[in-house]
């Protein structure tokens, strides 16, 4: 049972109208693993995240995506979320007038309903929030405000991780959660992410920077260029990237291809 | 934090649930309008001569007027001779003396609507006057209110019991000459609520009127008059529903508010008349004149409205700020879905010194709905240091609906400060996707985003009604996306 991958992507080709973005992307993630996905701007990382989360507007032309053995692409985005797919957005949107705590309670209760668990009432939910706030060292004033409204870049990222902590997903995709964070925030966020690591869940961490991987230690590092993974390795691959840049890897991959 | 999604969720899936018809024996006049109709109404109500005279004057004036056409709402010509102007549940004896004498079917109707007239249940802290078609069927909590000297009764009763007050204030804020529908209402109004809060009294509970149109082909013309004497405070709520019928029905009410020195009136409406079906068939024409007069110094009138129903809504709850330092406020949420049309807004007329007004309007259009904000801010020469702040936000859901803003500003005093802000936004796909990604389905996401958009208005509503209003939004936006 533990051998079943959480996520299995095979030869995924996808894009927006007239533009192919993913060109044969493959990746398998097992429970308990942390994968780092690195790559040049525009190589298709956020597109991958969006397709996994179910955003409209992308055409999948080839390949399969299995989540816990099921065809992920068949599910509506809210069903994916309820099944445990979580995307920490690169650019979280603001929802004016919608209280953050209220929003998150609604989200959690959707997940719970889906699992056949009783919904939490306001008091139970606040107790849970308190516990998670401590875990992540979050400024809980943010929770009294509207969803992401007027949050600083760093606050938005922290709030995403906080939501993740409350929702306890099986597969968390963090899209450049580190960018825009100062070093202290980076430490807080990554230690939060580490604390949320569980044997039965997995994380796909999208980043440009090795520095994040000093705090979130990946089991696997993948380098992406032009819509697919061109090299995979252990955490040392990130160091190699940092030292030599993408160029060498991209060229080497071109030679072997 | 509120509990909205749970409730919205259930309600999103329901259709207009107030669309049932109550099977009670009614006594109705034949359709048609003439001086005889008016005399008949007046006779039925046993009215004093002065009131009949006033009605007839109104009627004669109405005959000289033509229907307004300037509003941005289109409808077939109304045949005023096809409307029934008087319909009442057949009285069991005379008029019911107490709720025990009210037809149990009527009580049941209100129970179904969630408005228990027996003095218990969900609205236990709220005194209710229920208007069924043209007449008041019962007012609750009379005794408790009476102890404080608060008069809260049907208009008909007020005419008999407190003629001096009615005579003094009827038509003092909205004269019968005011506009076409106000003149019509003045001629044929059948009942409504009357409320007087004596000097220095804070009304101990929320007062509420619940309007229900039941009979077919009937117009509802009610008249509400609320007076807050010196230093008096009152919060008043109005709710309305009607059965689903294929024909359009006319509702042309007049509401007059008067606040004397230091008096405060907060008037909240949750309007949920039948809006017609998804093809635009049927529904209520809601052509209402609502106006408040801040007559005394430091007086204050607040209009809060949540307009989700009606095929066409045409109303501009207004404030005349006559007393120095008086304040007028208007908070509005208007939703149009399917083929609904709303042309609504306010007028703030500053006459006294240091008067101030606030306008917050949120228009939401979905389907083929058309939503117009029309507002006038008028600062008279005498209104030194008058201040106004207006904010009109529109939200569009889908691409076939429309939002329009018509702000008119007239300033005759240079010390005035008038600020106007406006915005139009489309409900963002990014926002919806964000909610989806957290497990919230699209319709719930829309409700949530829209409720967030309306928050500044909802917070002005009494708690219970805020929840009600959120539910209503959910219902009226049902099917607006996806
Ligand atoms: N909706 C779209 N329409 C047109 N082009 C798009 C769309 N979405 C993505 N692209 C293009 O696809 C490519 C991949 O974009 P994507 O955002 O996935 O890159 P990324 O790897 O996340 O980059 P970054 O590191 O800058 O975040 C880019 O060239 C982008 O412009
Ligand atoms: Mg990206």
XYZ file of C-alpha atoms and ligand atoms in Angstrom:
771
model
C 0.000 0.000 0.000
C 2.765 2.415 0.895
C 4.124 1.708 -2.537
C 1.315 3.523 -4.235
C 2.546 6.885 -5.444
C 0.688 9.961 -4.319
C 1.260 11.560 -7.677
C 2.209 10.020 -10.944
C 2.637 12.192 -14.009
C 3.563 10.539 -17.263
C 4.541 12.268 -20.464
C 2.267 15.242 -19.874
C 1.764 17.572 -22.807
C -0.336 20.615 -22.162
C -0.718 24.230 -23.056
C -2.998 27.107 -23.715
C -4.533 27.701 -27.084
C -1.805 27.560 -29.744
C 0.963 27.410 -27.212
C 2.470 24.207 -25.979
C 3.906 24.732 -22.488
C 4.437 21.283 -21.014
C 6.188 18.955 -23.408
C 6.507 15.487 -22.005
C 6.642 16.138 -18.297
C 6.986 13.084 -16.051
C 7.285 12.865 -12.298
C 6.395 10.346 -9.612
C 6.043 11.266 -5.958
C 5.717 8.737 -3.136
C 4.324 9.302 0.352
C 6.707 10.974 2.758
C 8.746 12.582 -0.001
C 9.689 16.159 -0.606
C 10.442 17.060 -4.198
C 11.968 20.315 -5.304
C 11.192 21.555 -8.794
C 13.583 24.152 -10.126
C 13.899 25.763 -13.484
C 14.231 28.899 -15.521
C 11.539 31.508 -15.668
C 8.881 30.482 -18.092
C 9.840 26.820 -18.122
C 6.302 25.819 -17.091
C 6.424 25.300 -13.323
C 3.367 27.366 -12.458
C 1.546 25.909 -15.428
C 2.146 22.469 -14.039
C 0.874 23.571 -10.646
C -2.227 25.121 -12.221
C -2.988 21.990 -14.211
C -2.593 19.829 -11.139
C -4.933 22.089 -9.210
C -7.463 22.104 -12.046
C -7.456 25.653 -13.308
C -9.526 26.125 -16.434
C -8.039 27.164 -19.728
C -5.352 24.567 -20.235
C -5.593 21.786 -22.764
C -3.974 18.493 -21.953
C -3.110 16.908 -25.257
C -1.189 13.887 -24.114
C -0.145 11.976 -21.029
C -1.700 10.983 -17.720
C -1.845 12.351 -14.212
C -2.737 9.947 -11.446
C -3.386 10.986 -7.888
C -3.549 8.117 -5.394
C -4.216 5.874 -8.341
C -7.135 7.949 -9.714
C -7.258 10.092 -12.799
C -6.720 13.531 -11.333
C -7.630 15.428 -14.477
C -11.204 14.151 -14.306
C -11.927 15.879 -11.028
C -13.238 19.407 -10.552
C -10.806 21.695 -8.787
C -12.852 21.697 -5.580
C -12.940 17.894 -5.614
C -9.181 17.764 -5.958
C -8.865 20.122 -3.019
C -11.202 18.028 -0.911
C -9.226 14.927 -1.859
C -6.138 16.582 -0.427
C -4.442 18.502 -3.234
C -3.295 21.878 -1.983
C -1.682 24.631 -3.977
C 0.113 27.444 -2.194
C -0.216 30.097 -4.880
C 2.681 32.056 -6.265
C 0.354 35.075 -6.251
C -2.492 34.560 -3.760
C -5.550 36.657 -4.645
C -7.332 39.071 -2.377
C -10.992 38.531 -1.547
C -12.227 41.789 -0.046
C -14.777 41.592 2.724
C -14.386 37.850 3.278
C -12.924 37.212 6.680
C -9.867 34.942 6.610
C -10.959 32.794 9.507
C -14.421 32.404 8.081
C -12.982 31.466 4.715
C -10.672 28.885 6.154
C -13.388 27.373 8.294
C -15.567 26.989 5.223
C -12.675 25.364 3.378
C -11.856 22.966 6.192
C -15.468 21.964 6.593
C -15.679 21.153 2.901
C -12.745 18.812 3.326
C -14.235 17.284 6.432
C -17.632 16.777 4.855
C -15.945 15.069 1.953
C -14.175 12.718 4.315
C -17.405 11.990 6.156
C -16.195 13.790 9.263
C -18.456 16.096 11.235
C -18.031 19.785 10.495
C -16.298 21.890 13.096
C -18.276 24.610 14.758
C -16.829 28.039 15.387
C -15.445 27.158 18.808
C -13.780 23.932 17.748
C -12.362 25.661 14.735
C -10.889 28.503 16.755
C -9.192 25.987 19.013
C -7.599 24.387 15.981
C -6.555 27.759 14.635
C -4.896 28.632 17.903
C -2.834 25.472 17.824
C -1.707 26.047 14.223
C -0.961 29.699 14.832
C 1.490 28.615 17.476
C 3.033 26.031 15.209
C 3.731 28.608 12.512
C 4.367 31.610 14.690
C 1.815 33.567 12.695
C 0.615 37.045 13.518
C -2.989 36.138 14.161
C -4.166 39.662 13.356
C -4.029 38.507 9.767
C -6.798 36.044 10.467
C -9.113 38.826 11.510
C -8.701 40.552 8.190
C -10.178 39.820 4.790
C -8.544 37.031 2.802
C -5.136 38.353 1.711
C -6.476 41.881 1.473
C -3.712 44.373 1.968
C -1.332 41.642 3.131
C 2.316 42.235 2.327
C 3.928 39.789 -0.077
C 5.496 37.882 2.786
C 2.281 37.859 4.783
C 0.437 36.354 1.874
C 2.938 33.522 1.648
C 2.737 32.860 5.353
C -1.031 32.873 5.186
C -0.889 30.250 2.429
C 1.257 27.999 4.578
C -1.088 28.595 7.459
C -4.011 27.419 5.356
C -2.004 24.388 4.429
C -1.377 23.677 8.102
C -5.090 23.788 8.816
C -6.174 21.782 5.784
C -3.491 19.084 6.147
C -3.304 18.100 2.486
C -1.908 14.858 1.107
C -0.143 16.624 -1.701
C 1.019 20.165 -1.165
C 2.361 22.138 -4.093
C 4.226 25.222 -3.001
C 4.721 27.585 -5.903
C 7.636 29.871 -5.093
C 6.526 30.236 -1.537
C 10.036 31.461 -0.739
C 10.169 34.365 -3.139
C 9.540 37.672 -1.477
C 10.333 36.366 1.977
C 13.012 37.915 4.130
C 15.397 35.518 5.769
C 13.499 35.341 9.055
C 10.216 34.695 7.320
C 11.919 32.107 5.170
C 13.019 30.257 8.288
C 9.573 30.445 9.830
C 7.811 29.292 6.704
C 10.187 26.442 6.022
C 10.179 25.237 9.583
C 6.400 25.284 9.347
C 6.522 23.265 6.176
C 8.884 20.791 7.811
C 6.619 20.384 10.791
C 3.760 19.602 8.442
C 5.686 16.816 6.818
C 4.056 13.466 7.393
C 4.761 9.924 6.356
C 1.555 9.717 4.352
C 1.769 13.031 2.551
C 4.124 14.672 0.113
C 5.294 18.086 -0.960
C 6.261 19.503 -4.297
C 8.266 22.629 -3.707
C 8.761 24.956 -6.654
C 11.617 27.373 -6.200
C 14.425 29.214 -7.924
C 16.685 29.331 -4.981
C 18.946 26.889 -3.294
C 18.615 28.895 -0.085
C 15.113 27.515 0.564
C 16.517 24.026 0.275
C 18.812 24.715 3.170
C 15.704 24.714 5.291
C 13.398 22.375 3.475
C 15.565 19.377 2.703
C 14.304 17.718 -0.466
C 14.561 14.024 -1.183
C 14.632 14.738 -4.880
C 15.521 17.766 -6.947
C 14.345 18.194 -10.530
C 15.436 20.744 -13.048
C 12.899 21.836 -15.575
C 13.469 23.509 -18.915
C 11.087 24.110 -21.767
C 8.226 22.102 -20.391
C 9.888 19.016 -19.024
C 12.339 17.716 -16.466
C 15.825 17.612 -17.917
C 17.671 16.378 -14.885
C 16.818 14.808 -11.550
C 19.000 14.101 -8.576
C 19.390 14.389 -4.845
C 19.711 17.591 -2.903
C 23.232 18.083 -4.236
C 21.764 18.872 -7.616
C 20.448 22.114 -6.154
C 23.949 23.002 -4.999
C 25.330 22.237 -8.403
C 22.737 24.529 -9.927
C 23.621 27.269 -7.499
C 27.298 26.944 -8.336
C 27.142 26.615 -12.103
C 23.796 27.993 -13.131
C 21.240 26.342 -15.351
C 23.271 26.692 -18.473
C 25.518 23.707 -18.011
C 22.691 21.370 -17.146
C 20.568 22.584 -20.007
C 23.454 22.089 -22.430
C 24.330 18.693 -21.045
C 20.716 17.644 -21.350
C 20.640 18.866 -24.927
C 23.630 16.676 -25.717
C 22.155 13.519 -24.218
C 18.751 14.155 -25.754
C -17.505 35.422 12.021
C -20.853 34.333 10.703
C -22.444 31.089 9.770
C -23.380 32.012 6.277
C -22.014 29.244 4.098
C -23.888 26.538 5.887
C -27.131 28.308 5.366
C -26.335 29.693 1.965
C -25.490 26.233 0.903
C -28.936 24.894 1.549
C -30.580 27.878 0.099
C -28.562 28.123 -3.035
C -30.259 25.038 -4.228
C -33.757 26.225 -3.555
C -35.946 28.211 -5.843
C -38.105 31.095 -4.756
C -39.562 29.353 -1.779
C -42.146 31.908 -0.840
C -44.071 31.327 -4.034
C -46.994 29.458 -2.531
C -50.546 30.767 -2.491
C -52.642 30.725 0.655
C -56.152 29.487 0.150
C -58.247 31.877 2.203
C -61.595 33.312 1.393
C -61.134 36.857 0.322
C -63.361 39.741 -0.184
C -62.201 41.737 -3.173
C -63.392 44.715 -5.073
C -63.796 44.229 -8.819
C -60.799 45.434 -10.824
C -60.780 49.038 -11.865
C -60.154 52.488 -10.529
C -62.588 55.358 -10.197
C -63.787 57.729 -7.517
C -66.265 55.036 -6.584
C -63.462 52.569 -5.945
C -61.895 55.073 -3.606
C -65.146 55.805 -1.819
C -65.644 52.092 -1.445
C -62.213 51.599 0.117
C -62.788 54.503 2.442
C -66.210 53.208 3.424
C -64.883 49.698 4.036
C -62.402 51.223 6.395
C -64.914 53.436 8.028
C -62.724 56.426 7.435
C -63.311 59.989 8.533
C -64.343 62.513 5.949
C -60.972 64.326 5.850
C -59.180 61.224 4.772
C -61.634 60.477 1.997
C -61.214 64.060 0.798
C -57.477 63.661 0.770
C -57.749 60.460 -1.209
C -60.013 62.050 -3.757
C -57.741 65.061 -4.132
C -54.861 62.662 -4.695
C -56.839 60.728 -7.248
C -57.820 63.835 -9.154
C -54.239 64.933 -9.183
C -53.086 61.519 -10.338
C -55.428 61.750 -13.311
C -53.447 64.779 -14.484
C -50.114 62.958 -14.294
C -48.353 60.600 -16.656
C -46.178 57.643 -15.839
C -42.528 58.523 -15.521
C -40.273 57.184 -18.242
C -36.882 58.473 -17.219
C -35.851 55.461 -15.185
C -33.720 52.835 -16.801
C -36.298 50.081 -16.601
C -38.600 48.832 -19.266
C -41.945 47.193 -18.849
C -45.204 46.775 -20.679
C -47.721 49.484 -20.076
C -49.602 48.906 -16.863
C -53.366 48.754 -17.225
C -54.565 50.500 -14.092
C -58.130 49.403 -14.761
C -57.131 45.736 -14.601
C -55.850 45.929 -11.060
C -57.833 44.994 -7.989
C -57.410 47.790 -5.499
C -58.893 46.160 -2.490
C -58.652 42.608 -1.293
C -58.847 41.308 2.227
C -59.187 37.956 3.877
C -62.863 37.621 4.659
C -63.284 39.021 8.155
C -64.524 36.463 10.609
C -66.499 39.039 12.531
C -65.416 42.573 12.093
C -61.688 43.065 12.255
C -59.700 40.668 14.405
C -59.412 42.107 17.888
C -56.508 39.918 18.795
C -54.339 37.341 17.122
C -56.602 34.606 18.450
C -59.265 35.782 16.064
C -57.026 35.800 13.031
C -57.727 33.066 10.526
C -55.402 30.182 11.424
C -54.545 29.840 7.739
C -53.046 33.290 7.807
C -51.045 32.551 10.906
C -49.832 29.446 9.158
C -48.808 31.477 6.138
C -46.601 33.650 8.257
C -45.190 30.666 10.091
C -44.223 29.245 6.715
C -42.553 32.491 5.855
C -40.599 32.274 9.058
C -42.480 35.181 10.609
C -44.329 33.758 13.572
C -47.058 36.148 14.588
C -47.577 34.398 17.854
C -45.267 36.045 20.289
C -42.644 33.394 20.423
C -40.296 31.685 18.015
C -37.421 32.945 16.006
C -38.332 36.595 15.911
C -39.195 36.637 19.561
C -37.522 39.964 20.167
C -39.195 41.685 17.262
C -42.635 43.210 17.170
C -44.300 42.399 13.867
C -47.145 43.966 11.944
C -48.205 41.632 9.153
C -49.887 42.970 6.048
C -51.663 40.386 3.931
C -52.662 41.759 0.548
C -54.166 45.047 1.528
C -54.826 44.725 5.215
C -53.032 44.286 8.459
C -53.745 40.895 9.965
C -52.123 41.434 13.269
C -49.562 43.274 15.279
C -47.557 41.598 17.992
C -46.145 42.820 21.292
C -48.631 45.655 21.530
C -48.793 45.525 25.282
C -45.063 45.730 25.957
C -44.762 48.595 23.524
C -47.761 50.335 24.984
C -46.114 50.466 28.382
C -43.408 52.659 26.917
C -45.934 54.769 25.096
C -44.846 53.428 21.728
C -47.659 53.274 19.228
C -47.219 50.490 16.689
C -50.317 49.458 14.841
C -51.877 49.167 11.426
C -52.464 52.353 9.548
C -56.209 51.776 9.601
C -56.174 51.521 13.354
C -54.060 54.632 13.653
C -56.587 56.597 11.635
C -59.200 55.742 14.235
C -57.151 55.782 17.396
C -54.662 58.574 16.697
C -56.238 60.761 14.055
C -54.403 63.890 15.236
C -51.001 62.290 14.573
C -52.020 60.839 11.240
C -53.562 64.087 10.115
C -50.485 66.030 11.133
C -47.929 63.856 9.384
C -49.660 62.045 6.525
C -48.316 63.480 3.291
C -45.995 65.846 5.143
C -42.888 64.188 3.721
C -44.260 62.720 0.517
C -47.094 64.963 -0.663
C -49.601 63.341 -2.970
C -48.352 65.605 -5.723
C -44.866 64.159 -5.453
C -44.916 61.628 -8.235
C -47.200 59.390 -10.233
C -47.024 56.363 -7.974
C -47.158 58.374 -4.775
C -50.329 60.040 -6.023
C -51.814 56.666 -6.902
C -50.875 55.307 -3.510
C -52.388 58.318 -1.729
C -55.657 57.687 -3.527
C -55.984 53.969 -2.986
C -53.722 52.915 -0.130
C -55.428 50.305 1.958
C -53.272 49.725 4.968
C -49.757 49.766 6.265
C -47.982 50.329 9.523
C -47.993 53.309 11.784
C -45.443 53.952 14.409
C -44.906 56.751 16.879
C -42.120 56.832 19.427
C -42.760 59.445 22.111
C -40.226 61.966 23.418
C -37.117 60.501 24.925
C -38.115 56.866 24.390
C -35.791 54.292 22.956
C -38.033 51.695 21.424
C -37.328 48.537 23.472
C -37.428 46.173 20.505
C -37.076 46.056 16.754
C -40.287 46.873 14.964
C -41.088 45.049 11.813
C -43.674 44.958 9.084
C -44.028 41.976 6.872
C -45.779 42.464 3.571
C -47.328 39.614 1.720
C -49.139 39.797 -1.584
C -51.381 36.773 -1.954
C -54.365 37.417 -4.208
C -53.943 37.462 -7.981
C -54.217 40.666 -10.003
C -54.005 42.672 -6.844
C -51.955 45.728 -6.313
C -50.460 46.362 -2.952
C -50.506 49.973 -1.940
C -49.437 50.366 1.593
C -48.564 53.404 3.532
C -46.089 53.494 6.341
C -45.618 56.426 8.648
C -43.001 56.506 11.368
C -42.402 59.381 13.714
C -39.553 59.641 16.205
C -40.325 62.478 18.564
C -37.604 64.481 20.353
C -34.809 62.191 21.476
C -36.664 59.034 20.427
C -34.938 56.078 18.782
C -36.390 53.305 16.702
C -35.145 50.542 14.461
C -37.662 49.301 11.946
C -37.518 46.378 9.546
C -39.521 45.582 6.516
C -39.743 42.258 4.703
C -41.793 41.212 1.727
C -42.726 38.180 -0.363
C -45.328 37.216 -2.942
C -46.516 34.028 -4.654
C -45.096 33.076 -8.021
C -47.492 34.172 -10.693
C -47.104 34.630 -14.392
C -48.603 38.092 -14.454
C -46.770 41.070 -13.152
C -48.167 42.615 -10.022
C -47.828 46.170 -8.902
C -46.556 47.222 -5.528
C -46.569 50.961 -5.052
C -45.953 51.838 -1.439
C -45.213 55.115 0.259
C -43.088 55.315 3.366
C -42.722 58.546 5.301
C -40.338 59.004 8.199
C -40.114 62.029 10.457
C -37.346 62.516 13.010
C -37.650 65.447 15.394
C -34.867 66.976 17.544
C -32.284 64.302 18.422
C -34.622 61.649 17.053
C -33.225 58.638 15.211
C -34.860 56.242 12.798
C -33.155 53.270 11.308
C -35.212 51.742 8.537
C -34.082 48.435 7.095
C -35.628 46.606 4.203
C -35.074 43.096 2.992
C -37.047 43.078 -0.216
C -37.734 39.722 -1.701
C -40.826 40.092 -3.831
C -41.196 37.432 -6.481
C -38.682 38.391 -9.199
C -40.242 36.525 -12.116
C -38.890 33.327 -13.573
C -35.588 32.782 -15.325
C -37.118 33.944 -18.604
C -38.385 37.167 -17.127
C -42.028 36.133 -16.918
C -44.050 37.433 -14.005
C -42.759 39.147 -10.934
C -43.565 42.215 -8.921
C -43.175 45.770 -10.108
C -41.857 47.482 -7.052
C -42.400 51.226 -7.499
C -41.990 52.699 -4.104
C -41.538 56.166 -2.677
C -39.601 56.275 0.549
C -38.521 59.468 2.136
C -37.369 60.602 5.526
C -37.431 64.080 6.937
C -34.766 64.966 9.474
C -36.863 67.760 10.788
C -35.169 68.410 14.097
C -31.649 69.367 15.127
C -29.227 66.433 15.447
C -31.750 64.048 14.031
C -30.677 61.047 12.034
C -32.268 58.741 9.503
C -30.607 55.619 8.151
C -31.978 53.626 5.252
C -30.538 50.176 4.761
C -31.909 48.084 1.965
C -31.203 44.704 0.510
C -33.109 44.404 -2.711
C -33.039 40.942 -4.191
C -36.563 40.442 -5.464
C -39.043 42.066 -7.864
C -39.025 42.048 -11.637
C -38.504 45.785 -11.598
C -37.424 47.840 -8.653
C -37.700 51.555 -8.797
C -36.986 53.248 -5.518
C -34.906 55.986 -3.991
C -35.139 56.098 -0.221
C -34.208 59.678 0.490
C -33.418 62.044 3.313
C -34.267 65.679 3.626
C -31.788 67.088 6.081
C -33.642 70.094 7.356
C -32.513 70.273 10.986
C -29.039 71.613 11.721
C -26.460 68.862 12.343
C -28.808 66.228 11.047
C -27.498 63.098 9.357
C -28.754 60.947 6.552
C -27.389 57.532 5.619
C -28.164 55.170 2.797
C -26.732 51.667 2.601
C -27.908 49.573 -0.266
C -27.360 46.204 -1.837
C -29.305 45.603 -5.016
C -29.095 42.319 -6.870
C -30.454 41.658 -10.323
C -30.327 38.222 -11.872
C -32.094 36.670 -14.877
C -34.166 39.518 -16.393
C -34.573 41.620 -13.275
C -34.153 45.360 -13.506
C -33.329 47.670 -10.659
C -33.116 51.408 -10.776
C -32.399 52.482 -7.272
C -30.439 54.960 -5.244
C -31.110 57.864 -2.987
C -31.502 61.577 -2.667
C -29.784 63.483 0.067
C -31.066 67.015 0.282
C -29.002 69.183 2.615
C -30.816 72.242 3.902
C -29.681 72.652 7.533
C -26.192 73.687 8.639
C -23.530 71.048 9.344
C -25.672 68.337 7.866
C -23.923 65.222 6.683
C -24.824 62.268 4.552
C -23.277 58.945 3.643
C -24.203 56.811 0.658
C -22.868 53.300 0.214
C -24.361 51.462 -2.721
C -23.462 47.970 -3.899
C -25.025 46.798 -7.115
C -24.653 43.209 -8.249
C -25.725 42.152 -11.702
C -25.884 38.611 -12.990
C -27.639 36.859 -15.859
C -29.321 39.506 -17.997
C -29.909 41.696 -14.961
C -29.677 45.456 -15.273
C -28.706 47.442 -12.247
C -28.668 51.217 -12.088
C -27.618 53.445 -9.275
C -29.215 56.861 -9.453
C -28.386 59.317 -6.738
C -28.799 62.980 -6.078
C -26.805 64.957 -3.568
C -28.179 68.439 -3.251
C -26.597 71.062 -1.058
C -28.843 74.066 -0.633
C -27.534 77.583 -0.156
C -28.449 77.465 3.516
C -26.473 74.261 4.172
C -23.217 75.700 5.456
C -20.536 73.062 6.080
C -22.590 70.264 4.640
C -20.697 67.064 3.940
C -21.432 64.095 1.780
C -19.562 60.929 1.045
C -20.804 58.580 -1.658
C -19.426 55.273 -2.742
C -21.049 53.249 -5.502
C -19.590 49.901 -6.339
C -20.864 47.551 -8.972
C -20.052 43.931 -9.468
C -20.772 42.029 -12.649
C -21.198 38.292 -12.814
C -21.119 37.067 -16.390
C -21.120 39.133 -19.540
C -24.790 39.717 -20.384
C -25.672 41.899 -17.445
C -25.205 45.604 -16.970
C -24.355 48.139 -14.294
C -24.977 51.848 -14.645
C -24.291 54.747 -12.364
C -26.022 58.102 -12.548
C -24.767 60.391 -9.824
C -26.203 63.906 -9.780
C -24.596 66.531 -7.622
C -25.926 70.032 -7.053
C -23.992 72.306 -4.755
C -25.185 75.819 -3.946
C -22.959 76.474 -0.942
C -19.207 76.753 -1.326
C -18.401 75.491 2.165
C -19.765 72.082 1.249
C -17.644 69.014 0.772
C -18.894 66.306 -1.552
C -16.948 63.156 -2.304
C -17.942 60.530 -4.790
C -16.181 57.242 -5.416
C -17.275 54.602 -7.857
C -15.958 51.277 -9.018
C -17.026 48.441 -11.254
C -15.502 45.032 -11.005
C -16.082 41.695 -12.601
C -16.135 38.841 -10.231
C -12.666 37.470 -10.722
C -11.981 34.042 -12.117
C -8.848 34.105 -10.031
C -10.914 34.611 -6.912
C -13.260 31.793 -7.801
C -10.404 29.461 -8.624
C -8.714 30.320 -5.362
C -11.872 29.309 -3.488
C -12.229 26.163 -5.625
C -8.683 25.237 -4.773
C -9.633 25.370 -1.116
C -12.548 22.992 -1.642
C -15.288 25.594 -2.048
C -17.487 25.069 -5.080
C -18.141 27.831 -7.539
C -21.638 28.857 -6.497
C -20.579 29.042 -2.858
C -17.509 30.951 -3.885
C -19.647 33.494 -5.709
C -21.890 33.868 -2.692
C -18.917 34.325 -0.487
C -17.280 36.893 -2.734
C -20.534 38.777 -3.192
C -21.238 38.727 0.530
C -17.772 40.106 1.088
C -18.455 42.812 -1.447
C -21.612 43.779 0.440
C -20.150 43.612 3.892
C -20.256 47.328 4.606
C -23.982 47.288 4.034
C -24.755 44.057 5.857
C -23.076 45.291 8.965
C -25.722 48.004 9.156
C -28.515 45.457 9.360
C -29.734 44.053 12.641
C -28.001 40.724 13.219
C -30.914 38.445 12.361
C -31.635 40.223 9.183
C -28.029 40.273 8.149
C -28.089 36.500 8.152
C -31.388 36.548 6.285
C -29.961 38.944 3.742
C -26.932 36.776 3.096
C -29.176 33.802 2.498
C -31.274 35.793 0.105
C -28.271 36.839 -1.901
C -27.372 33.192 -2.223
C -30.826 32.350 -3.474
C -31.082 35.156 -5.929
C -27.696 34.465 -7.454
C -28.464 30.822 -7.858
C -27.403 29.618 -11.270
C -25.607 32.862 -12.026
C -22.346 31.126 -12.859
C -21.139 27.941 -14.406
N -2.600 31.596 -20.007
C -1.464 31.717 -20.703
N -1.481 32.272 -21.927
C -0.346 32.393 -22.653
N 0.856 31.979 -22.226
C 0.928 31.420 -21.008
C -0.220 31.247 -20.179
N 0.159 30.659 -19.037
C 1.486 30.473 -19.130
N 1.948 30.924 -20.316
C 3.324 30.890 -20.783
O 3.854 29.620 -20.547
C 5.179 29.705 -20.088
C 5.350 29.009 -18.769
O 4.751 29.820 -17.764
P 4.810 29.448 -16.216
O 4.111 30.519 -15.477
O 4.328 28.074 -16.055
O 6.361 29.513 -15.933
P 7.165 29.334 -14.592
O 8.097 28.218 -14.789
O 6.245 29.222 -13.448
O 7.955 30.693 -14.520
P 8.411 31.593 -13.258
O 9.638 30.944 -12.748
O 8.700 32.890 -13.859
O 7.298 31.606 -12.291
C 5.533 31.180 -20.093
O 6.166 31.487 -21.297
C 4.187 31.856 -20.008
O 4.212 33.122 -20.607
Mg 5.819 30.430 -11.755
